[in-house]
PDB file of C-alpha atoms in Angstrom:
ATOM      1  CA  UNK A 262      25.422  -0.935 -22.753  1.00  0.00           C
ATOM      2  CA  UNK A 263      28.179  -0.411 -20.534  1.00  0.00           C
ATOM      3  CA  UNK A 264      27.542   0.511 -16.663  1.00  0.00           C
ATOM      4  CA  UNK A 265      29.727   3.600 -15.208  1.00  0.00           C
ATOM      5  CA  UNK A 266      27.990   3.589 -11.680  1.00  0.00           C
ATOM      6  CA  UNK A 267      30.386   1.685  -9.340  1.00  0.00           C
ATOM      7  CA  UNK A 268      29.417  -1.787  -7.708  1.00  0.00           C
ATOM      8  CA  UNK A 269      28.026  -0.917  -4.021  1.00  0.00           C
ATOM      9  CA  UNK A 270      31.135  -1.872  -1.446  1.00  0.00           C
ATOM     10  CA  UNK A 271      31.027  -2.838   1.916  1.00  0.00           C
ATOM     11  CA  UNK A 272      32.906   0.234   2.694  1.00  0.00           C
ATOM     12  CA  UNK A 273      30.231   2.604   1.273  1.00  0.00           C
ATOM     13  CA  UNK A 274      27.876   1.313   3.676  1.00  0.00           C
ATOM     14  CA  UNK A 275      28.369   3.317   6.849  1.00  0.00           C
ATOM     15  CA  UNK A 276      28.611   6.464   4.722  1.00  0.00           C
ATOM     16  CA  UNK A 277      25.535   6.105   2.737  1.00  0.00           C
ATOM     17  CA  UNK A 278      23.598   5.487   5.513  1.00  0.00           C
ATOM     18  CA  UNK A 279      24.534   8.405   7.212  1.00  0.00           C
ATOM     19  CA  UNK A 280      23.141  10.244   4.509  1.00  0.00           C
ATOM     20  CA  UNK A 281      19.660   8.102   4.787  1.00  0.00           C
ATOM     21  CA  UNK A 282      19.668   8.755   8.151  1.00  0.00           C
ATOM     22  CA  UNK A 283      19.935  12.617   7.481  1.00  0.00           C
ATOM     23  CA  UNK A 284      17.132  12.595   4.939  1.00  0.00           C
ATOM     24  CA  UNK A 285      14.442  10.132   6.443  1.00  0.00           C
ATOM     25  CA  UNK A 286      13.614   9.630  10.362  1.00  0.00           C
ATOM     26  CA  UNK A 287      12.663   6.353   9.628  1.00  0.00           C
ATOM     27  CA  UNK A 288      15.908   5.546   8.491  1.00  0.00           C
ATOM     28  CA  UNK A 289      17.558   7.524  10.928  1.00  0.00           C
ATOM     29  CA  UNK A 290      15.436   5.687  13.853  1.00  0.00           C
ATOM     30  CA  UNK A 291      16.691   1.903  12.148  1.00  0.00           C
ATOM     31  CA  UNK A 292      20.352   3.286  12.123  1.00  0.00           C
ATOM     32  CA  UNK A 293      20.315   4.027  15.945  1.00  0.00           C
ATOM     33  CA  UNK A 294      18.597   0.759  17.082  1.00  0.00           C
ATOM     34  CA  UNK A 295      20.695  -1.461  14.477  1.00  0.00           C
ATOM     35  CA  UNK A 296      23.547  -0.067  12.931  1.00  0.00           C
ATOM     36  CA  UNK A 297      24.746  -0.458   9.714  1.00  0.00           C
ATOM     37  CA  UNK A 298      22.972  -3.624   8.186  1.00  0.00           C
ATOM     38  CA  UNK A 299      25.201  -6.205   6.310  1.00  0.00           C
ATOM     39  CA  UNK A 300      26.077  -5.934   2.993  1.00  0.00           C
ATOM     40  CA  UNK A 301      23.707  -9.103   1.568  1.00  0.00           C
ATOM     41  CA  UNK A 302      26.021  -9.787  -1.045  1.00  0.00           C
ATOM     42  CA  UNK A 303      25.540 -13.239  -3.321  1.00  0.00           C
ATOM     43  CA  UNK A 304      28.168 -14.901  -5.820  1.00  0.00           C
ATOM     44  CA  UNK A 305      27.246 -13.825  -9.441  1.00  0.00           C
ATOM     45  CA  UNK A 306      26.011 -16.618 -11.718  1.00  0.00           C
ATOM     46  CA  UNK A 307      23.728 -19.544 -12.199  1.00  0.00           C
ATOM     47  CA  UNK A 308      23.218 -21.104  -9.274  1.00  0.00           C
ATOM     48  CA  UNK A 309      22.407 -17.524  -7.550  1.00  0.00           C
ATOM     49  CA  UNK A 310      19.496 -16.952 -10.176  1.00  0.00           C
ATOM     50  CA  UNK A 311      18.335 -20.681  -8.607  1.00  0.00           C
ATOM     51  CA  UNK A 312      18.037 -19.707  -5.234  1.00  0.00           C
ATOM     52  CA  UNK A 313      16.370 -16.512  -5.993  1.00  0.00           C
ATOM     53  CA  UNK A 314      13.465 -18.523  -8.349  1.00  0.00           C
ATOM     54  CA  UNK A 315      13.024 -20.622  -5.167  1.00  0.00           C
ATOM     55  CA  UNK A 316      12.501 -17.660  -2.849  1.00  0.00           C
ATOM     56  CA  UNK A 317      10.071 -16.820  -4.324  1.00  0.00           C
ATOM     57  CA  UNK A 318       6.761 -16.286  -2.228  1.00  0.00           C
ATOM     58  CA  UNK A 319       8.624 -18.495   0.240  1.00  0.00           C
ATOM     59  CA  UNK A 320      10.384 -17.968   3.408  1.00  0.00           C
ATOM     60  CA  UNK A 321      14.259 -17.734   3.573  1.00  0.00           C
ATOM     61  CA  UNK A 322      14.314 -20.798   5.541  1.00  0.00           C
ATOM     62  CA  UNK A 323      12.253 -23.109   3.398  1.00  0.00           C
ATOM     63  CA  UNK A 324      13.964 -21.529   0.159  1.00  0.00           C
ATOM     64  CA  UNK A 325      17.928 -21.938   1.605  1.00  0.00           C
ATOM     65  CA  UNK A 326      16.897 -25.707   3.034  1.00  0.00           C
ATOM     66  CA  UNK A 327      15.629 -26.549  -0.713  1.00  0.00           C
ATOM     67  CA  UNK A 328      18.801 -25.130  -2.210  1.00  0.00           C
ATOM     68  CA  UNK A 329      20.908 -27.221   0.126  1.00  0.00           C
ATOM     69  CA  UNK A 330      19.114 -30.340  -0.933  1.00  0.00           C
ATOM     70  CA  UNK A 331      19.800 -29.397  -4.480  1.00  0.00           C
ATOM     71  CA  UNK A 332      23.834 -28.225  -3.975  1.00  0.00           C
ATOM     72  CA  UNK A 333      24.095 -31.756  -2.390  1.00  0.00           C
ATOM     73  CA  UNK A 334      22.210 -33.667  -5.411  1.00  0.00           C
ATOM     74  CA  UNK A 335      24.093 -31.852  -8.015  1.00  0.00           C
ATOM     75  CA  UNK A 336      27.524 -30.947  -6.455  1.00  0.00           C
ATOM     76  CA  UNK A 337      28.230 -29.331  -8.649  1.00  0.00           C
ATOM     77  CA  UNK A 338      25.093 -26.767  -8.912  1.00  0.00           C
ATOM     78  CA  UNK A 339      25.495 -26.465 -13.036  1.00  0.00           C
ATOM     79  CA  UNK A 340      22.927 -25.966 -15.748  1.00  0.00           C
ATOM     80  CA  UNK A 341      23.871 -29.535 -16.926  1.00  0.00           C
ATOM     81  CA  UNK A 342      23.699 -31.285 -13.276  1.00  0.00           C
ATOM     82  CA  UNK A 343      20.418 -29.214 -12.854  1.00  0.00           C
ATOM     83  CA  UNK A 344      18.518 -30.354 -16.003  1.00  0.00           C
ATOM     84  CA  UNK A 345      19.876 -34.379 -15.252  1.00  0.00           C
ATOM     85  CA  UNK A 346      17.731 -34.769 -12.402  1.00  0.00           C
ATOM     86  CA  UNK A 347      13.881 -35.375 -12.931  1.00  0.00           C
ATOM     87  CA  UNK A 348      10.622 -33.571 -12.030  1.00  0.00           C
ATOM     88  CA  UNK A 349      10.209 -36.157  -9.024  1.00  0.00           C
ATOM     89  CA  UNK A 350      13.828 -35.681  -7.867  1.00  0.00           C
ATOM     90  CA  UNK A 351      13.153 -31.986  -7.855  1.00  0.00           C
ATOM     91  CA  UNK A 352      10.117 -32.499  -6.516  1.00  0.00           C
ATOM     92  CA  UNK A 353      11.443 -34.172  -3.568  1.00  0.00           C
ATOM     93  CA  UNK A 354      14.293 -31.334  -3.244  1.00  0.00           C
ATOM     94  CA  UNK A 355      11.498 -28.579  -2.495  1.00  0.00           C
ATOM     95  CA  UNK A 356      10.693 -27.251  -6.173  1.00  0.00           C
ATOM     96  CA  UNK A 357       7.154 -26.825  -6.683  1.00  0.00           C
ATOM     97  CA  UNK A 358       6.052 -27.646 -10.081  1.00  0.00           C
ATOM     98  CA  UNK A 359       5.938 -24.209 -11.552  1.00  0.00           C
ATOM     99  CA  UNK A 360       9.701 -23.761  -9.683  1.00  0.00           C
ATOM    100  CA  UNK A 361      11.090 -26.568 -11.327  1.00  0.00           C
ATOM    101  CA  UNK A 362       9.634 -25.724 -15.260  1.00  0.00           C
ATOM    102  CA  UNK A 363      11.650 -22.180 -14.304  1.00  0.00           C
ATOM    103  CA  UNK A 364      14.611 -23.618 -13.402  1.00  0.00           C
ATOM    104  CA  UNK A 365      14.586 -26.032 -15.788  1.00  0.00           C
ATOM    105  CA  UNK A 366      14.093 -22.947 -18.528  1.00  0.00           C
ATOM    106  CA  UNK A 367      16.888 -20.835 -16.693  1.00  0.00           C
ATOM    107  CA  UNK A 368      19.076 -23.859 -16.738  1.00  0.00           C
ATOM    108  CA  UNK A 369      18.961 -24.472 -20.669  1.00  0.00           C
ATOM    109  CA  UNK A 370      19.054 -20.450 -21.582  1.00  0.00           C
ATOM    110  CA  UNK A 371      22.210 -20.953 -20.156  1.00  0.00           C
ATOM    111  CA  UNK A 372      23.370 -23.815 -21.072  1.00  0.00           C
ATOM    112  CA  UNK A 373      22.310 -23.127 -24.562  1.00  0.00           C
ATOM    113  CA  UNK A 374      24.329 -19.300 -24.568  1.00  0.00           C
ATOM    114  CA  UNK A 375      20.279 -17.509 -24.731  1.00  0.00           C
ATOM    115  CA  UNK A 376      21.725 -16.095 -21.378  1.00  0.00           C
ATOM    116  CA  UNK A 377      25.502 -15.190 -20.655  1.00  0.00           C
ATOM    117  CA  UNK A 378      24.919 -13.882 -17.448  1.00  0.00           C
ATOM    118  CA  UNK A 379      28.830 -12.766 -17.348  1.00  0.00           C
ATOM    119  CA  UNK A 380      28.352 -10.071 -19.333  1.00  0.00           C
ATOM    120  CA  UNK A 381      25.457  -8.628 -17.031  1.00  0.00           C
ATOM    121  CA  UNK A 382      27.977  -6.967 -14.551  1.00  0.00           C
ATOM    122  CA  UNK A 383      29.029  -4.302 -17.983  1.00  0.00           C
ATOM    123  CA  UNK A 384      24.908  -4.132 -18.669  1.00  0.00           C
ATOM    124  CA  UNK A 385      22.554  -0.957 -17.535  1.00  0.00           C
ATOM    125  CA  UNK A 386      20.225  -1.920 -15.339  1.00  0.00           C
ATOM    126  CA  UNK A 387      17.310  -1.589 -18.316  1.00  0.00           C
ATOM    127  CA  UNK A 388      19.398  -4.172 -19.774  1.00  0.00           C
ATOM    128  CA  UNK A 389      19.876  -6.577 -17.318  1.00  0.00           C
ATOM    129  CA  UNK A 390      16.332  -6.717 -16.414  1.00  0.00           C
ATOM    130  CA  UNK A 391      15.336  -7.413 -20.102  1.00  0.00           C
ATOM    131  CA  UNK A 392      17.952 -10.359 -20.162  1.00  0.00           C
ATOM    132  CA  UNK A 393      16.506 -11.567 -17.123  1.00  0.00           C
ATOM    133  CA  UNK A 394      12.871 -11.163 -17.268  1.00  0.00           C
ATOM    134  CA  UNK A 395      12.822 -12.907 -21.013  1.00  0.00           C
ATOM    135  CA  UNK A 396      12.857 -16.193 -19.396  1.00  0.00           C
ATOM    136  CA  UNK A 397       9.763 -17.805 -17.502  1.00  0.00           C
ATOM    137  CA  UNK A 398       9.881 -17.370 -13.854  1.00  0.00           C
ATOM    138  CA  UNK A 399      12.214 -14.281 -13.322  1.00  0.00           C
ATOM    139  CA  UNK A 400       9.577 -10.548 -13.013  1.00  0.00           C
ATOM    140  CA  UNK A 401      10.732  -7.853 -11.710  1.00  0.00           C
ATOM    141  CA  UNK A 402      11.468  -8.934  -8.043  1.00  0.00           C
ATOM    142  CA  UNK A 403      14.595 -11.388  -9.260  1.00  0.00           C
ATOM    143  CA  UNK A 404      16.003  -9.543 -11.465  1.00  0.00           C
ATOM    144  CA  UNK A 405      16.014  -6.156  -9.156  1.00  0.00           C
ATOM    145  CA  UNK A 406      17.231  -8.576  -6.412  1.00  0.00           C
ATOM    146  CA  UNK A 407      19.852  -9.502  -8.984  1.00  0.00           C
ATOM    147  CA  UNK A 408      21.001  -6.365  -9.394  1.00  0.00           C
ATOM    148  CA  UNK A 409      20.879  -5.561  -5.824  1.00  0.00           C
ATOM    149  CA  UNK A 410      22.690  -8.342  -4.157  1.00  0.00           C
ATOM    150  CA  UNK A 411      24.939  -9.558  -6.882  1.00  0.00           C
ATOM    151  CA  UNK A 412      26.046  -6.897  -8.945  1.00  0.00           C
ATOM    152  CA  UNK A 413      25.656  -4.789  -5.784  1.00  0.00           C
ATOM    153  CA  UNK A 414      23.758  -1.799  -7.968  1.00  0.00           C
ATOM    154  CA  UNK A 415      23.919   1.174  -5.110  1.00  0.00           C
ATOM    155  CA  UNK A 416      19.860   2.242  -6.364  1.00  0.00           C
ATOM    156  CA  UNK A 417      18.486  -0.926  -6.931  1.00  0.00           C
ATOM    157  CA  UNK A 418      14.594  -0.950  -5.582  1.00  0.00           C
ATOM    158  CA  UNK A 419      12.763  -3.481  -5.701  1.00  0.00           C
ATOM    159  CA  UNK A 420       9.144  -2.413  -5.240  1.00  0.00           C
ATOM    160  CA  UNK A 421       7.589  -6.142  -4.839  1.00  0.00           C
ATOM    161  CA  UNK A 422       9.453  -6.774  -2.084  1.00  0.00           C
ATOM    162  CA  UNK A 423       6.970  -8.228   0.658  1.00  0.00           C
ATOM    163  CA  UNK A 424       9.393  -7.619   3.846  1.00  0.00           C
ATOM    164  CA  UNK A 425      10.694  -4.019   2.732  1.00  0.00           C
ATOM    165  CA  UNK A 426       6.827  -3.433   2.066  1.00  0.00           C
ATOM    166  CA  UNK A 427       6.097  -4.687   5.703  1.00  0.00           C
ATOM    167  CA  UNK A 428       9.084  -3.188   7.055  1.00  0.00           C
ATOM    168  CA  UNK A 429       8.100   0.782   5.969  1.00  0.00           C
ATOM    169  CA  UNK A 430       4.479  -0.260   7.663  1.00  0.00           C
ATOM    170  CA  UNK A 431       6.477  -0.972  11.045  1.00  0.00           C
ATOM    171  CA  UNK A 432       8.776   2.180  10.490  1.00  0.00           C
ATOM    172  CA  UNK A 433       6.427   4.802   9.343  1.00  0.00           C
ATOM    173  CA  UNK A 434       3.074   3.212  10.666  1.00  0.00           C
ATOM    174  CA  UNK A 435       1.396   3.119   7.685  1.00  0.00           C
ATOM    175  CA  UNK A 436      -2.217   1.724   7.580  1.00  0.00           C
ATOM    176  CA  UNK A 437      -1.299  -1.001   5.033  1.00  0.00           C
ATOM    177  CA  UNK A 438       1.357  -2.416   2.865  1.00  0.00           C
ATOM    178  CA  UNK A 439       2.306   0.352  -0.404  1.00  0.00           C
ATOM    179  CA  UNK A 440       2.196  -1.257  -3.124  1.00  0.00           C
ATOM    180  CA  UNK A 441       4.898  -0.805  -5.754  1.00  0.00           C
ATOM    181  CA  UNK A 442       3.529   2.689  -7.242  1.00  0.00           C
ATOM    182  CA  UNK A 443       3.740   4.015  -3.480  1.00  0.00           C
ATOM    183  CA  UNK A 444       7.362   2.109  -2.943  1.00  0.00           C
ATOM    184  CA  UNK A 445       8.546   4.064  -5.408  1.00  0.00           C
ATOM    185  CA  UNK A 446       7.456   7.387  -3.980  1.00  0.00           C
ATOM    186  CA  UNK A 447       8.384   6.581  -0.604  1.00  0.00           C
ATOM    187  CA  UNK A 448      12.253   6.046  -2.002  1.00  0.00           C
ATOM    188  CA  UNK A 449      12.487   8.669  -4.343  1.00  0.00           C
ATOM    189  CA  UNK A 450      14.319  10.559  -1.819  1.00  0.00           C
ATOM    190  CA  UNK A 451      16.840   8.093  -1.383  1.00  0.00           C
ATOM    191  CA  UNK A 452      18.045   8.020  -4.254  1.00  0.00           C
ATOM    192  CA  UNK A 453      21.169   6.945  -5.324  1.00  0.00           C
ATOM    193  CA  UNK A 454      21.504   4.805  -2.502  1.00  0.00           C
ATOM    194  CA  UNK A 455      18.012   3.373  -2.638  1.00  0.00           C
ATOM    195  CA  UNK A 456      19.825  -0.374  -2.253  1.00  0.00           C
ATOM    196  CA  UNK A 457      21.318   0.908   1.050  1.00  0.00           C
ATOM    197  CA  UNK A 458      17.892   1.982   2.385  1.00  0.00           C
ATOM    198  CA  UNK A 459      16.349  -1.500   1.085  1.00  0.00           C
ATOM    199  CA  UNK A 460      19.007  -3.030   3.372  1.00  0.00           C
ATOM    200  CA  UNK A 461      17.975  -1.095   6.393  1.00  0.00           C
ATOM    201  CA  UNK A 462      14.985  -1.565   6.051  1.00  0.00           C
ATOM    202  CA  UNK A 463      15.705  -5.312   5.837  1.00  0.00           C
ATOM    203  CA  UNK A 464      18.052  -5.385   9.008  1.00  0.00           C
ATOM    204  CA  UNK A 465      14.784  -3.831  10.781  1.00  0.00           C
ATOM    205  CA  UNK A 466      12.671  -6.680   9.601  1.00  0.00           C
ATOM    206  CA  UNK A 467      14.658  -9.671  10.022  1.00  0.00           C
ATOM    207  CA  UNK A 468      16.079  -7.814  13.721  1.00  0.00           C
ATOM    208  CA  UNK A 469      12.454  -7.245  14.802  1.00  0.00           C
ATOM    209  CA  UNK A 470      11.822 -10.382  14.596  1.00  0.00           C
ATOM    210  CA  UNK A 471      14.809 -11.793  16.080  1.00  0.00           C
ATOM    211  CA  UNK A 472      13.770 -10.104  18.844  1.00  0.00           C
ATOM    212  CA  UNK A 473      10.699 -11.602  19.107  1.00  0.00           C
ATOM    213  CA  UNK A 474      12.092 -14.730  18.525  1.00  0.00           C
ATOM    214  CA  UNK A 475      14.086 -14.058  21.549  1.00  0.00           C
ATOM    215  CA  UNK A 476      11.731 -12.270  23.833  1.00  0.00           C
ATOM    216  CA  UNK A 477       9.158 -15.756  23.057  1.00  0.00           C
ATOM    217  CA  UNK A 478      12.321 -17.692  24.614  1.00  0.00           C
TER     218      UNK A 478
END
């Protein structure tokens, strides 16, 4: 089905989170300490979807140094450079087990045609997450990640995000993490720049602990 909301811009940023700011104090009170966050945006295609699978329930670090190892084993990243190297060579690039069976699955829907992920960016967003979450490996947080950092989807939400979770505790001093039924109410306000607010929310987290970082020396 074909998409009529426009891709999220840089240029829409400053703008749409004016308007967050407006609606939520929260948002308002991240704006004034940090600005406009960045944009977050990642290259459409295969190797994308890879990184993501190994992000998850990892930190950014660990995840990014694993995909580095694998960029410089494959060079090209490709479905067909992917699925030449062995469970022990992945193994010893970072995938866990269960990681490299995903990848390994992503890499041959693709390589087989099961997934044209080119034809995503012209796909609702119903659509793109039943392409997506028909392989092994790729729920709901991928594939709304997908949609939020590469084809830039201005309301993308995605509810199982630990950091946003942990980053509306910090902002709104809530008593525990919401889970995904209460991430949706918090947002509905948002809406249709709930993507914009996931990014503030993420320049809080990661700037927090910068901070820290720095403060610690």
């Amino acid at each position: 089905m074909s998409v009529l909301v426009r891709a999220l811009t840089e240029a829409d940023l400053p703008a749409a989170v004016e308007v967050l700011a407006a609606r939520d104090p929260g948002l308002a009170t991240i704006a004034a300490r940090f600005g406009v966050p960045p944009p977050w945006a990642r290259e459409p295609g295969f190797a994308t979807l890879v990184h993501l699978i190994l992000e998850q329930q990892v930190s950014l670090a660990s995840a990014k140094a694993a995909f580095d190892r694998l960029e410089a084993a494959t060079d090209p990243l490709t479905p067909g450079s992917l699925l030449a190297l062995d469970d022990g060579e992945l193994l010893a690039i970072g995938f866990s087990r269960q990681k490299a069976r995903h990848s390994r699955a992503l890499a041959a829907a693709v390589a087989e045609g099961q997934l044209d992920l080119a034809v995503l960016a012209d796909a609702d967003d119903e659509e793109v997450d039943r392409r997506l979450t028909a392989l092994p490996g790729i729920g709901p947080w991928t594939a709304t990640i997908y949609r939020l950092m590469v084809l830039l989807r201005p309301d993308a939400w995605p509810v199982h995000d630990i950091a946003l979770a942990q980053a509306l505790v910090e902002v709104r001093g809530l008593p525990a993490r919401p889970g995904p039924v209460e991430m949706l109410q918090i947002a509905e306000g948002w809406r249709p720049w709930r993507a914009v607010a996931a990014r503030m929310l993420w320049h809080h987290y990661l700037s927090v602990r910068a901070e820290r970082r720095e403060a610690r020396g």
